[in-house]
C-alpha positions as a printed Julia matrix, in Angstrom:
74×3 Matrix{Float64}:
 219.16  191.01  142.17
 222.64  189.48  142.12
 225.33  190.35  144.65
 229.11  190.12  144.14
 230.64  187.36  146.21
 234.14  186.66  144.97
 236.59  187.44  142.17
 239.19  184.73  141.58
 242.79  185.33  140.52
 241.89  184.47  136.91
 239.16  187.18  136.93
 236.3   184.67  137.27
 233.37  186.4   139.01
 231.03  184.58  141.38
 227.76  186.28  142.33
 224.66  185.15  144.21
 221.05  186.11  144.68
 219.08  186.58  147.86
 217.0   183.6   148.91
 214.34  183.26  146.21
 210.62  182.75  146.88
 211.09  179.01  146.36
 213.8   178.93  149.06
 216.68  178.49  146.61
 219.71  180.71  146.0
 221.07  181.31  142.51
 224.87  181.32  142.15
 226.28  182.61  138.86
 229.86  182.05  137.68
 231.19  184.15  134.8
 234.61  184.47  133.17
 235.58  186.72  130.24
 236.94  184.89  127.21
 238.65  186.67  124.31
 237.24  184.23  121.75
 233.68  183.56  123.03
 232.9   186.71  125.02
 231.93  185.14  128.36
 231.85  181.65  129.74
 229.19  181.18  132.4
 227.22  178.72  134.48
 224.36  178.86  136.96
 224.04  176.76  140.1
 221.0   176.64  142.4
 221.38  175.93  146.1
 220.72  174.04  148.31
 220.61  171.13  145.84
 223.62  172.33  143.76
 221.67  171.94  140.5
 223.81  173.13  137.57
 222.07  174.86  134.64
 223.0   176.97  131.64
 226.66  176.02  131.21
 228.36  177.83  128.34
 232.06  177.61  127.49
 233.26  175.81  130.61
 234.66  172.28  130.35
 233.3   169.57  132.64
 236.53  169.86  134.63
 235.95  173.6   135.14
 232.3   173.03  136.09
 233.42  170.49  138.7
 236.07  172.91  140.01
 233.57  175.75  140.44
 230.95  173.43  141.92
 233.47  172.28  144.53
 234.28  175.91  145.33
 230.58  176.74  145.72
 230.11  173.76  148.04
 233.12  174.87  150.12
 231.86  178.47  150.36
 228.59  177.22  151.88
 226.62  180.32  150.78
 223.3   178.74  151.68
């Protein structure tokens, strides 16, 4: 199950899971896009492993990764 964590000013949604059986937490970032539908990425804590990036530039991925690190969800 994913839980809402934060909605940014540009309507980007950040959600997170409970601690999974393997001790990790899944963080999901999603932003509506008029052309592509949704841009999204998944990050797993505590190692900040990025997976499944769609539609975000490397600059955007880095921006959201820095935000996730700052939030210290884990």
